[in-house]
PDB file of C-alpha atoms in Angstrom:
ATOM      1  CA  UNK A   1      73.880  84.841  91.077  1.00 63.00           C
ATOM      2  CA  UNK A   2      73.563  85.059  87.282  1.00 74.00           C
ATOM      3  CA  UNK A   3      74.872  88.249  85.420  1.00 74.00           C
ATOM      4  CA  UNK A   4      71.741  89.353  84.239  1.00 82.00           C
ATOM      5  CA  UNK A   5      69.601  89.040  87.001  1.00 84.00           C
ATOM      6  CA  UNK A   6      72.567  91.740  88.919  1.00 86.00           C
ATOM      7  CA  UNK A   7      71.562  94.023  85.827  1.00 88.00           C
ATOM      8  CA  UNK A   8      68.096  93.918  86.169  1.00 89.00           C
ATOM      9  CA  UNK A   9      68.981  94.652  89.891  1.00 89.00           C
ATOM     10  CA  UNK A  10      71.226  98.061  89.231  1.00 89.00           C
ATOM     11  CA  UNK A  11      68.831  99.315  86.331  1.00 89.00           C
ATOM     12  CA  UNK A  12      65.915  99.044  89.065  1.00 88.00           C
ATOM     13  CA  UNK A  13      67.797 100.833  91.391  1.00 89.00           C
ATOM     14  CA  UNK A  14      69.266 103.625  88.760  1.00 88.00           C
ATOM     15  CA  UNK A  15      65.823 103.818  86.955  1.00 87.00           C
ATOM     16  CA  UNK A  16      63.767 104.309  90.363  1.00 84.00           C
ATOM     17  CA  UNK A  17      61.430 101.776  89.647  1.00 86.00           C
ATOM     18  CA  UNK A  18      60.557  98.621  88.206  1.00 86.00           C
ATOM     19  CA  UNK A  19      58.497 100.993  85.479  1.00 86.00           C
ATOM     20  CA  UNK A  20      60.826 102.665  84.155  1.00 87.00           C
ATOM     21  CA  UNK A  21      63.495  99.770  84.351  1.00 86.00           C
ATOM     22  CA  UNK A  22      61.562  97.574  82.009  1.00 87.00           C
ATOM     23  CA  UNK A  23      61.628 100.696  79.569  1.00 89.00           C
ATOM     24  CA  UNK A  24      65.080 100.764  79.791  1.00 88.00           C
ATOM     25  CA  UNK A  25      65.935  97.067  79.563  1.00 86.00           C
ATOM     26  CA  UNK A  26      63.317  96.346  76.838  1.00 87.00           C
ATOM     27  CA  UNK A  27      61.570  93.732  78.953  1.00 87.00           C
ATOM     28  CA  UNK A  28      57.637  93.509  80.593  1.00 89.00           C
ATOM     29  CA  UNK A  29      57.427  95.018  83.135  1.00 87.00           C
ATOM     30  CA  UNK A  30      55.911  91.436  85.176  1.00 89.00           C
ATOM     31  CA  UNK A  31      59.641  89.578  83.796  1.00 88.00           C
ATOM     32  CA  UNK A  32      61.937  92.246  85.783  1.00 88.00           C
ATOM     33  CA  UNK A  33      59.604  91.866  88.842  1.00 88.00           C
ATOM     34  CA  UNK A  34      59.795  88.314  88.342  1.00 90.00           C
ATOM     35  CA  UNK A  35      63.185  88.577  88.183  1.00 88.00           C
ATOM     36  CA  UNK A  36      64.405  90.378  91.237  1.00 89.00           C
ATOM     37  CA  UNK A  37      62.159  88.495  93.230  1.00 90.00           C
ATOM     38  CA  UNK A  38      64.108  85.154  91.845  1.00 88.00           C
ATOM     39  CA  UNK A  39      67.375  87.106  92.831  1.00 88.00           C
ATOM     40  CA  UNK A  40      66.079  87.670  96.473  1.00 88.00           C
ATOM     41  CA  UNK A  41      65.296  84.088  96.771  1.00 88.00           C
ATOM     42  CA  UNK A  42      68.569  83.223  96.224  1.00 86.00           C
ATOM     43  CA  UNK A  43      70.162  85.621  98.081  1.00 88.00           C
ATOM     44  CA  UNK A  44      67.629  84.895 101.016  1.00 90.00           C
ATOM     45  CA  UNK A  45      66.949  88.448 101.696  1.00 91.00           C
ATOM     46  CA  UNK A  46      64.851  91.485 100.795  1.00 91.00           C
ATOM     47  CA  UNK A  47      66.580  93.884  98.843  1.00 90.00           C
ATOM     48  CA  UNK A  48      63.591  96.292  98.546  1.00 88.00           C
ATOM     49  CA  UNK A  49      60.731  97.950 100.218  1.00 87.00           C
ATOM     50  CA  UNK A  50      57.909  98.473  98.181  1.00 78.00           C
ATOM     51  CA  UNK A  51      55.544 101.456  98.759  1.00 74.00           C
ATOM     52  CA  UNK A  52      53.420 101.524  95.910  1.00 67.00           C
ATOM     53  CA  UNK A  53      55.299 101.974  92.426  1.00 66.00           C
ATOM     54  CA  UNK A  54      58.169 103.335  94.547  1.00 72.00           C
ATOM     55  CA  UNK A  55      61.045 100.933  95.757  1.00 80.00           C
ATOM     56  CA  UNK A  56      63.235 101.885  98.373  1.00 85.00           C
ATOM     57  CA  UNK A  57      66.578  99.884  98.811  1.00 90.00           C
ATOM     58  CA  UNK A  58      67.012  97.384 102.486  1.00 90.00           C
ATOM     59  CA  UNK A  59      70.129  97.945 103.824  1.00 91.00           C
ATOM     60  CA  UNK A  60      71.046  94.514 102.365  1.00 91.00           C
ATOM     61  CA  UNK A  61      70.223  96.095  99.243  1.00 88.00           C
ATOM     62  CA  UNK A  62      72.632  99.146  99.341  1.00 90.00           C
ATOM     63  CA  UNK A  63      75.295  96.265 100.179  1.00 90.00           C
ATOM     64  CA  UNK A  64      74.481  94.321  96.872  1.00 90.00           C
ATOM     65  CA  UNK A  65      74.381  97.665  94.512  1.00 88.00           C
ATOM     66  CA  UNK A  66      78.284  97.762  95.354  1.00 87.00           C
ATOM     67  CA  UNK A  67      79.172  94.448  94.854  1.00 86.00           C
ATOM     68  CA  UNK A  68      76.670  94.638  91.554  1.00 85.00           C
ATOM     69  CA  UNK A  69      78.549  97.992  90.359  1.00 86.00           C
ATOM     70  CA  UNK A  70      82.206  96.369  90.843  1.00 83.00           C
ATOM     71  CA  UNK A  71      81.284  92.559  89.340  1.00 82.00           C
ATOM     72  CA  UNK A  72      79.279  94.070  85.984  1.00 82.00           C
ATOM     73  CA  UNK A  73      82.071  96.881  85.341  1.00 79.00           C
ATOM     74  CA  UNK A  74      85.260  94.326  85.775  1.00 75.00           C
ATOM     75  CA  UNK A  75      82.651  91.673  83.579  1.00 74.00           C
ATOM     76  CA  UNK A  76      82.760  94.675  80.818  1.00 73.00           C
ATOM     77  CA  UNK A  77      86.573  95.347  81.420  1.00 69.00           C
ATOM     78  CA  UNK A  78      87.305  91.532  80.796  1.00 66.00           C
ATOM     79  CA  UNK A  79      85.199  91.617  77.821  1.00 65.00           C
ATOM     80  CA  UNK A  80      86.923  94.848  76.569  1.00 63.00           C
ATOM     81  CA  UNK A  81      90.271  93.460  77.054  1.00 60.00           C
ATOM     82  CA  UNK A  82      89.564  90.207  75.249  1.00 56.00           C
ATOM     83  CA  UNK A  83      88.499  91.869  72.576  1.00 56.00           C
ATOM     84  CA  UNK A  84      91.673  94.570  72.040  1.00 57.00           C
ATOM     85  CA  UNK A  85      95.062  94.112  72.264  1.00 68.00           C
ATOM     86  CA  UNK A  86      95.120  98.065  73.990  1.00 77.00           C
ATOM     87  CA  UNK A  87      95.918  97.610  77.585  1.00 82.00           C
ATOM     88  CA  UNK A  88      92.359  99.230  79.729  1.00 82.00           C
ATOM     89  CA  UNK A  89      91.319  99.172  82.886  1.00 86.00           C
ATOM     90  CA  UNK A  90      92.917  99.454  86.278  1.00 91.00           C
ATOM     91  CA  UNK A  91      96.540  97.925  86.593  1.00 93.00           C
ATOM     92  CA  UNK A  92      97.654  97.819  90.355  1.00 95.00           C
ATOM     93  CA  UNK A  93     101.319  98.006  90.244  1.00 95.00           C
ATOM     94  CA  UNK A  94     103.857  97.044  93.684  1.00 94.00           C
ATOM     95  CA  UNK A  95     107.173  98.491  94.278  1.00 91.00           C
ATOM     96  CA  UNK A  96     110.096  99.016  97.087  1.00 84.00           C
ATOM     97  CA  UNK A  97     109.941 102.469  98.006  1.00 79.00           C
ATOM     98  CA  UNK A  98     113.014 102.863  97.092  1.00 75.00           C
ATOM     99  CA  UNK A  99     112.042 101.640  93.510  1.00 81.00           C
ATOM    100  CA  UNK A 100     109.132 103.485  93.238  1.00 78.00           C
ATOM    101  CA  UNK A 101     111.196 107.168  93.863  1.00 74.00           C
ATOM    102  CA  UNK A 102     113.893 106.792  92.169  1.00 76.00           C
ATOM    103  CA  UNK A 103     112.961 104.146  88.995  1.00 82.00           C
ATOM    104  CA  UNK A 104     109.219 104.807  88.107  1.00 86.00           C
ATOM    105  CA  UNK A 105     108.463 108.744  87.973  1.00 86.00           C
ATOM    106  CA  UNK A 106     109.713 108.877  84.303  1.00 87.00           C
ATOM    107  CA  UNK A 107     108.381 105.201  82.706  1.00 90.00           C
ATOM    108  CA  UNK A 108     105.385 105.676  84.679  1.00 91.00           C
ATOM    109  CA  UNK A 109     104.735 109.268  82.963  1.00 91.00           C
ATOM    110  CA  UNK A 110     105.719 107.358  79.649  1.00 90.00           C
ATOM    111  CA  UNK A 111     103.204 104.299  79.816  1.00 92.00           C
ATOM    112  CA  UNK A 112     100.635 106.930  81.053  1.00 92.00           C
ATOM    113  CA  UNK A 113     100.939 109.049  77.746  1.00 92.00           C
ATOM    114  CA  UNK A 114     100.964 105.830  75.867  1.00 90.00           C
ATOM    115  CA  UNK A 115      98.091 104.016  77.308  1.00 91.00           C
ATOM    116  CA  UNK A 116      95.306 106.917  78.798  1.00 92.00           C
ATOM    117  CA  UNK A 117      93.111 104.207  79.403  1.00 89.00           C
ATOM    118  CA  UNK A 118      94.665 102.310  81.965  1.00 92.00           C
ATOM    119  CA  UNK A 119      93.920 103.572  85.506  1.00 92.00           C
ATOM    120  CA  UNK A 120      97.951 103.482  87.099  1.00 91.00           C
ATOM    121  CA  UNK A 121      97.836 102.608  90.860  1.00 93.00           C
ATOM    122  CA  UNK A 122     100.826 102.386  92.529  1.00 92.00           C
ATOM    123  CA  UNK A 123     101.588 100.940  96.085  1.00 92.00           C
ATOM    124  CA  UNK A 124     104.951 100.323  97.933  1.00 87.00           C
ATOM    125  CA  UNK A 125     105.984  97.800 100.405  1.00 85.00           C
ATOM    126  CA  UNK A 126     108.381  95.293 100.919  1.00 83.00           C
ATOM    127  CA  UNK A 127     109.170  92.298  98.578  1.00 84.00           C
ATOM    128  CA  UNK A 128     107.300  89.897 101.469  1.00 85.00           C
ATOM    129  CA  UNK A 129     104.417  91.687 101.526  1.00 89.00           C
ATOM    130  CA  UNK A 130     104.376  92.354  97.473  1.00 91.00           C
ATOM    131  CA  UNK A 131     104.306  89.291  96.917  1.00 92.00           C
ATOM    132  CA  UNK A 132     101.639  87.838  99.413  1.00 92.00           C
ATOM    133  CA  UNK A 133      99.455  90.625  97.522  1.00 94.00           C
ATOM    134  CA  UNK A 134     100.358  89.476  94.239  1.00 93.00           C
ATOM    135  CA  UNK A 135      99.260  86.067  95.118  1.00 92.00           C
ATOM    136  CA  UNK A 136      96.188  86.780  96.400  1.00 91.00           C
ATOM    137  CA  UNK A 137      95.334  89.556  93.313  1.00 90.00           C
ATOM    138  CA  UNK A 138      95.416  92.383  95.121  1.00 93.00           C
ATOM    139  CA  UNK A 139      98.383  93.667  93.142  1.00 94.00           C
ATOM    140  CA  UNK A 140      98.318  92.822  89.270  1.00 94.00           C
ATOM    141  CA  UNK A 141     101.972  93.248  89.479  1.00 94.00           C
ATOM    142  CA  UNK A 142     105.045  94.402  91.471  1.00 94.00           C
ATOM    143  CA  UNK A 143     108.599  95.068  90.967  1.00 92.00           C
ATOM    144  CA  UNK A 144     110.827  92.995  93.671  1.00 88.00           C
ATOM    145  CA  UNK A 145     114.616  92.375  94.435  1.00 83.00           C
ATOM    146  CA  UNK A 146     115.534  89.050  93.865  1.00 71.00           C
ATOM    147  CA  UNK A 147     115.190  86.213  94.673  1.00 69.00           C
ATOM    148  CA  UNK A 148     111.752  85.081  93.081  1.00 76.00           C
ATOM    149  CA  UNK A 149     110.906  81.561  93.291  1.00 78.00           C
ATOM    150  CA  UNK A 150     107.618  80.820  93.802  1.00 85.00           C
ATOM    151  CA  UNK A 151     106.142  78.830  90.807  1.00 88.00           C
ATOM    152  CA  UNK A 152     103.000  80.381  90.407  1.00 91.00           C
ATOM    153  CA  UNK A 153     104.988  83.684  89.565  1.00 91.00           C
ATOM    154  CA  UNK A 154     106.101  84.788  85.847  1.00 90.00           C
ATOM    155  CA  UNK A 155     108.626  87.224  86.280  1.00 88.00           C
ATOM    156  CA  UNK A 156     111.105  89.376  84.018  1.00 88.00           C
ATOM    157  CA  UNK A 157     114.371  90.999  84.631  1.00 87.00           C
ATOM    158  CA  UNK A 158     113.803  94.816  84.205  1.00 86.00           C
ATOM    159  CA  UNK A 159     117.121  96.397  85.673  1.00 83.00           C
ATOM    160  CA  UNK A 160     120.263  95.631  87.823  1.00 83.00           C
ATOM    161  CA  UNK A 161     120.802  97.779  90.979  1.00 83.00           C
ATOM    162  CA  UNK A 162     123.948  99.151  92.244  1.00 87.00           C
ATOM    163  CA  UNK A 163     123.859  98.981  95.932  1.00 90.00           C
ATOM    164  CA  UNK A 164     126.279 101.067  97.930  1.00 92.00           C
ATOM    165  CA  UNK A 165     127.033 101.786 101.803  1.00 93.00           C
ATOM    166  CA  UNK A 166     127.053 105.134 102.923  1.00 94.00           C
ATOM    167  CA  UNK A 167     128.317 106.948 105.535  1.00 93.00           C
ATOM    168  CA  UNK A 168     128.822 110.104 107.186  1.00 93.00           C
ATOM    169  CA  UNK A 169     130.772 112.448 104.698  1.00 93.00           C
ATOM    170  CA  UNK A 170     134.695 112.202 107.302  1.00 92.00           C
ATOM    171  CA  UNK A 171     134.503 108.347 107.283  1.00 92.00           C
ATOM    172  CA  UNK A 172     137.798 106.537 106.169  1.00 91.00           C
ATOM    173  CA  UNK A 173     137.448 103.738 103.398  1.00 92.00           C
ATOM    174  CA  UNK A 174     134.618 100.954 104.168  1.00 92.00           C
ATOM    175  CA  UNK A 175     135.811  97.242 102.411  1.00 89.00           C
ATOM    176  CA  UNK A 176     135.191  95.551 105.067  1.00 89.00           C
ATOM    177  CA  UNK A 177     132.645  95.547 108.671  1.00 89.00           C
ATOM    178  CA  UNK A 178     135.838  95.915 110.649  1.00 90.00           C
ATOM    179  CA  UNK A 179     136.628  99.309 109.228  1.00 90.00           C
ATOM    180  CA  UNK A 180     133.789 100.518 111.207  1.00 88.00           C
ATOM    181  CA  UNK A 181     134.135 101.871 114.468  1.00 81.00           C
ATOM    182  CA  UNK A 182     130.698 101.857 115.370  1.00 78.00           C
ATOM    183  CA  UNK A 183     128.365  98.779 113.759  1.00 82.00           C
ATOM    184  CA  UNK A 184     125.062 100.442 114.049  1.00 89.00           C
ATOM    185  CA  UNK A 185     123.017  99.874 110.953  1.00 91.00           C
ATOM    186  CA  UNK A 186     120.316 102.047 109.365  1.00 91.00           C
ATOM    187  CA  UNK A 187     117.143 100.249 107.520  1.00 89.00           C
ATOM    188  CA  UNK A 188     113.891  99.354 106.666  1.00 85.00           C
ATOM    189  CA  UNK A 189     112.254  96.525 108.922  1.00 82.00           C
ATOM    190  CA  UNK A 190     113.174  92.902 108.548  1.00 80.00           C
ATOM    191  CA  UNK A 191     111.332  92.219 105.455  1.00 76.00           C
ATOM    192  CA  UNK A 192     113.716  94.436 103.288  1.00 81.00           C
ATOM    193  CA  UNK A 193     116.216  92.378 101.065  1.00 82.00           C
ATOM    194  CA  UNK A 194     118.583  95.287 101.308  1.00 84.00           C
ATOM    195  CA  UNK A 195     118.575  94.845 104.737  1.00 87.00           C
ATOM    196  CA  UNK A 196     119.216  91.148 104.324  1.00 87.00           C
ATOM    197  CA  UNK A 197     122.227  91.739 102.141  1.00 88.00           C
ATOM    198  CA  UNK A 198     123.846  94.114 104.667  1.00 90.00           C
ATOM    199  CA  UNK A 199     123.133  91.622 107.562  1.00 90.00           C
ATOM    200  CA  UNK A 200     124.947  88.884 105.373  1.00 89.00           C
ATOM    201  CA  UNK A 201     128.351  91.267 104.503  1.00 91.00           C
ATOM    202  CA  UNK A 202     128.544  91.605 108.234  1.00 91.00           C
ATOM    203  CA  UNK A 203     128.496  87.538 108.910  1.00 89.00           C
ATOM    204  CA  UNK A 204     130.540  87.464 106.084  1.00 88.00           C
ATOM    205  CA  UNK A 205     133.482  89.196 107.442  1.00 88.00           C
ATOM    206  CA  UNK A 206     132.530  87.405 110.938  1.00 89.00           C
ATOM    207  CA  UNK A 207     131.908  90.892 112.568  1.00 88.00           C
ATOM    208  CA  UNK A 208     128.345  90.410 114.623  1.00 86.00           C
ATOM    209  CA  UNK A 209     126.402  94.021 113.728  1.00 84.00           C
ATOM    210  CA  UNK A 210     125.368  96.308 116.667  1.00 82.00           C
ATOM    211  CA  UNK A 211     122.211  98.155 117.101  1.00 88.00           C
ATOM    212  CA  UNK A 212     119.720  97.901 114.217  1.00 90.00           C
ATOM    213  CA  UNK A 213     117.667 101.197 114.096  1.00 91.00           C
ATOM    214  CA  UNK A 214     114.743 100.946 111.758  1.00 89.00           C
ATOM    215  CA  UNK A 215     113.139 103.949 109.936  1.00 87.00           C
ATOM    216  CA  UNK A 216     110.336 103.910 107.857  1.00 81.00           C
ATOM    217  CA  UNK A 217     112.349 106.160 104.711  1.00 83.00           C
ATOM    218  CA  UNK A 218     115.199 106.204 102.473  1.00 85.00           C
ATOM    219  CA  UNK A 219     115.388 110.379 103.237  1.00 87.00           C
ATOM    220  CA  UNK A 220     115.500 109.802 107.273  1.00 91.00           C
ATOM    221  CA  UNK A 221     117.922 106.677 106.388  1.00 91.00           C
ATOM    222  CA  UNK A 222     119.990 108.949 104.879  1.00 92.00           C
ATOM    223  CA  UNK A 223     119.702 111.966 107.371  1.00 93.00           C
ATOM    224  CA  UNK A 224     120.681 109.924 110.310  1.00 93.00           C
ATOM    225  CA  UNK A 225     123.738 108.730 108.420  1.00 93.00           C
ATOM    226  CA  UNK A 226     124.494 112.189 107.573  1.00 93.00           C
ATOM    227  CA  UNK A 227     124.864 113.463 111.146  1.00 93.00           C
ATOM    228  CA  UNK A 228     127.172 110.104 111.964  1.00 91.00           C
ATOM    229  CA  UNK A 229     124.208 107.430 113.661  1.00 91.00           C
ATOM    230  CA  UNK A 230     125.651 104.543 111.375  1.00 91.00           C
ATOM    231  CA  UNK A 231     126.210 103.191 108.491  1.00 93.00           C
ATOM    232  CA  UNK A 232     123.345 101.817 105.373  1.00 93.00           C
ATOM    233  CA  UNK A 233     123.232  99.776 102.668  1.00 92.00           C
ATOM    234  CA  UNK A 234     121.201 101.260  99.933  1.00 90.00           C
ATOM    235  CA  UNK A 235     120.371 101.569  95.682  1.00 88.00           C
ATOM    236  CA  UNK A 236     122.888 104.074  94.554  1.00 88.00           C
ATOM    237  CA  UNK A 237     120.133 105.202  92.187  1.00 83.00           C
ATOM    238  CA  UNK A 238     118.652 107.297  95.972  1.00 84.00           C
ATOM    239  CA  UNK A 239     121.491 109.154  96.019  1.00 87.00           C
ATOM    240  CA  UNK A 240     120.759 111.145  92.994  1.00 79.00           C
ATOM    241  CA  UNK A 241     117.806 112.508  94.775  1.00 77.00           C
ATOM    242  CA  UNK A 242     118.879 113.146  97.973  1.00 84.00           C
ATOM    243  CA  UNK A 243     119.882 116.951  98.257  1.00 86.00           C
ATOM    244  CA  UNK A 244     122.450 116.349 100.710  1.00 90.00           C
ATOM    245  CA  UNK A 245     124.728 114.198  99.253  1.00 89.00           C
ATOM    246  CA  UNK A 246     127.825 116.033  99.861  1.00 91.00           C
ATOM    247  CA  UNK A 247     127.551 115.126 103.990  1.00 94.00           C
ATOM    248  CA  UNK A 248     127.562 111.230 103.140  1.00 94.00           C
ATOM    249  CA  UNK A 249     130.665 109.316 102.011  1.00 94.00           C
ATOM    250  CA  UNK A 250     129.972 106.103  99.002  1.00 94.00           C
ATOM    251  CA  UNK A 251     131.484 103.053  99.590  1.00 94.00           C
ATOM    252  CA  UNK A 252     131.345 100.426  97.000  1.00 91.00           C
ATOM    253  CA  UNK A 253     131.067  96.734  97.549  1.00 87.00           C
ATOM    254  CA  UNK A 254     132.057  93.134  95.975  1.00 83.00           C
ATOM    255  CA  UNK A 255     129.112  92.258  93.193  1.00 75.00           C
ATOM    256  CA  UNK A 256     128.185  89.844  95.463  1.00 82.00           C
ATOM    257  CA  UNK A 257     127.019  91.906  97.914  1.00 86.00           C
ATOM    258  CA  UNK A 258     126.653  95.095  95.453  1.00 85.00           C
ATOM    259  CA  UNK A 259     124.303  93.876  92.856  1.00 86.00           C
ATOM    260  CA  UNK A 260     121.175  93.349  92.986  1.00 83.00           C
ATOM    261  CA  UNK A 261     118.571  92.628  90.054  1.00 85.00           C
ATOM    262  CA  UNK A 262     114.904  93.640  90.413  1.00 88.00           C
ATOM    263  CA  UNK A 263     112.286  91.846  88.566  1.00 89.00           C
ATOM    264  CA  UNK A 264     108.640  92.668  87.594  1.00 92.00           C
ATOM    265  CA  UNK A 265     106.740  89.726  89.194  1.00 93.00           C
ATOM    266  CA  UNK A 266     102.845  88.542  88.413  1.00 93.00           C
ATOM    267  CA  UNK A 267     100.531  85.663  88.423  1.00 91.00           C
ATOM    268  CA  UNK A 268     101.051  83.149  85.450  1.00 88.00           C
ATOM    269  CA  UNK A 269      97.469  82.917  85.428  1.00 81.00           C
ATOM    270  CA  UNK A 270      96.796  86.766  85.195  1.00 78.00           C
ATOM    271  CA  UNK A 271      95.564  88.664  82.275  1.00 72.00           C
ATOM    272  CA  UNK A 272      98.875  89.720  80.747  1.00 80.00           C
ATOM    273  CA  UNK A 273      98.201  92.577  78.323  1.00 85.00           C
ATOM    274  CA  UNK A 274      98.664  95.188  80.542  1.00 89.00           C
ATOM    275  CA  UNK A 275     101.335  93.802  82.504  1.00 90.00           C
ATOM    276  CA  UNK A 276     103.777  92.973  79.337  1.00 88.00           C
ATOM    277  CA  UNK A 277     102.901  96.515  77.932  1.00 90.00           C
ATOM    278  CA  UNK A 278     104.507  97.760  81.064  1.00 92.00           C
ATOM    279  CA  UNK A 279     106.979  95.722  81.286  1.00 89.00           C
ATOM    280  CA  UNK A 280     108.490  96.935  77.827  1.00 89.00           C
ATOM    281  CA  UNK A 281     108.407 101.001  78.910  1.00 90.00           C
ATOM    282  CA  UNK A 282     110.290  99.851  81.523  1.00 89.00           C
ATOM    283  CA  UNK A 283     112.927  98.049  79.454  1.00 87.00           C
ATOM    284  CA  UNK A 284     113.159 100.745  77.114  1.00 83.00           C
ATOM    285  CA  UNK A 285     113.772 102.606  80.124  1.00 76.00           C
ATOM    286  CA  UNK A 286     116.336 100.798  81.544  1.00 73.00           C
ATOM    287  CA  UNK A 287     117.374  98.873  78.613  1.00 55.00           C
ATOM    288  CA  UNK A 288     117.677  94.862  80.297  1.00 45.00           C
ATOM    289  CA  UNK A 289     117.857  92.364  78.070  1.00 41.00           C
ATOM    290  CA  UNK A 290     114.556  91.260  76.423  1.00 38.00           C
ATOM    291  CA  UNK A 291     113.163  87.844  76.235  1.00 38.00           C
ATOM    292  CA  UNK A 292     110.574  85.454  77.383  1.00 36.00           C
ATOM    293  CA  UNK A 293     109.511  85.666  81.280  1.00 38.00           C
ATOM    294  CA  UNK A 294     111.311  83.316  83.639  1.00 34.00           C
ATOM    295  CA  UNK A 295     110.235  81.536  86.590  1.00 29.00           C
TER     296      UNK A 295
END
């Protein structure tokens, strides 16, 4: 399918009429005829019923005017964005959930105010899954705990995480998994590096963990430690949220198990204008050193 023919399609369908479609398009009224009929020869399908002067969209038809609406509108976008330097369009943005409530809220308001005319969507998930849908440009970009390695990612540090284990607000001094009476663990599913890290402190002190109970929030995570279930690993940056902080007790860890840098992540081969103009509110934000994207 040629670009053209798809917008002598949609100005038949918005005009009504092949009529007033070549009135619109400047053309003879026998060339846009001609030319949807070459467009359902390719397509091997009728994409109108024809009563008369009036044209009725096939079902087939109503499927193409979607697929016509999306390809000639992100066809403008691209042409927009070559053309300015300003960041436009839609820019679909990945995060942890724990990133996304207690890191973006304030840059996010900021590159809003700055750039009205990029469309902000925001999705959470885990790194696994952020990545998969960065890969397969569904996501123009996330924000993911390290590590990063895959090759056909660009990625650049944007801030490094204090990670902390809490615990109900009575419990003695944590260094180590054999202060804990009870090795139950509160987290996210499998796919969460925090998670990860928290299984790898226990093997590292050679203490096997007990029962993993998974929850789908940091604010239930929290609650169940708060009322003595178990123990978590999580950014300290949550606590500031969480309204009951005075029934959990912090416990800090090594930086080898305490640190944790999180990177925004996209596709080398990705228009980058929107994507670096993010990435600099968030530095500003939370002030990383600068400097060319690494691998």
């Amino acid at each position: 399918m040629e670009f053209s023919d798809l917008q002598i399609f949609r100005t038949v369908v918005q005009a009504g009429g092949v009529v007033r479609a070549a009135e619109v398009l400047h053309r003879a009224q026998s060339s846009v005829t001609a030319r949807i009929k070459v467009l359902e020869e390719k397509l091997d399908v009728q994409l109108f019923l024809r009563e008369g002067r009036r044209m009725q969209l096939t079902p087939q038809g109503k499927i193409l005017v979607g697929y016509a609406d999306r390809m000639l509108d992100l066809a403008k976008e691209a042409t927009n964005a070559i053309k300015s330097d300003r960041p436009t369009g839609v820019l679909r943005l990945g995060a942890m959930e724990s990133t996304a409530a207690a890191r973006l809220p304030e840059p996010l308001g900021r590159f809003h105010e700055r750039y009205p005319e990029v469309a902000l969507e925001l999705f959470s998930g885990d790194p696994l899954d952020l990545i998969k849908q960065v890969l397969g440009s569904e996501l123009d970009a996330a924000l993911i705990a390290d590590p990063v390695s895959d090759p056909r990612l660009e990625s650049i540090e944007i801030y490094d995480e204090e990670l902390v284990i809490v615990a109900e607000a009575r419990h003695a001094r944590i260094s180590s998994p054999k202060d804990l009476p009870s090795k139950t663990i509160l987290a996210f599913h499998p796919g969460c590096p925090h998670r990860k890290r928290l299984e790898d402190w226990f093997l590292r002190g050679r203490v096997a963990p007990g029962r993993i109970v998974e929850a789908g929030s940091y604010h239930l995570i929290l609650g169940c430690v708060a009322v003595g279930m178990g123990i978590a690993l999580v950014p300290h940056s949550v606590l500031d949220s969480y309204a009951e902080r005075d029934r959990l007790s912090v416990h800090r860890l090594n930086s080898k198990f305490g640190r944790a840098k999180t990177r925004l992540v996209w596709l080398k081969e990705a228009p980058q204008t929107k994507i670096l103009a993010l990435s600099a509110v968030l530095l500003e934000s939370y002030g990383a050193p600068q400097g060319a994207p690494a691998v």
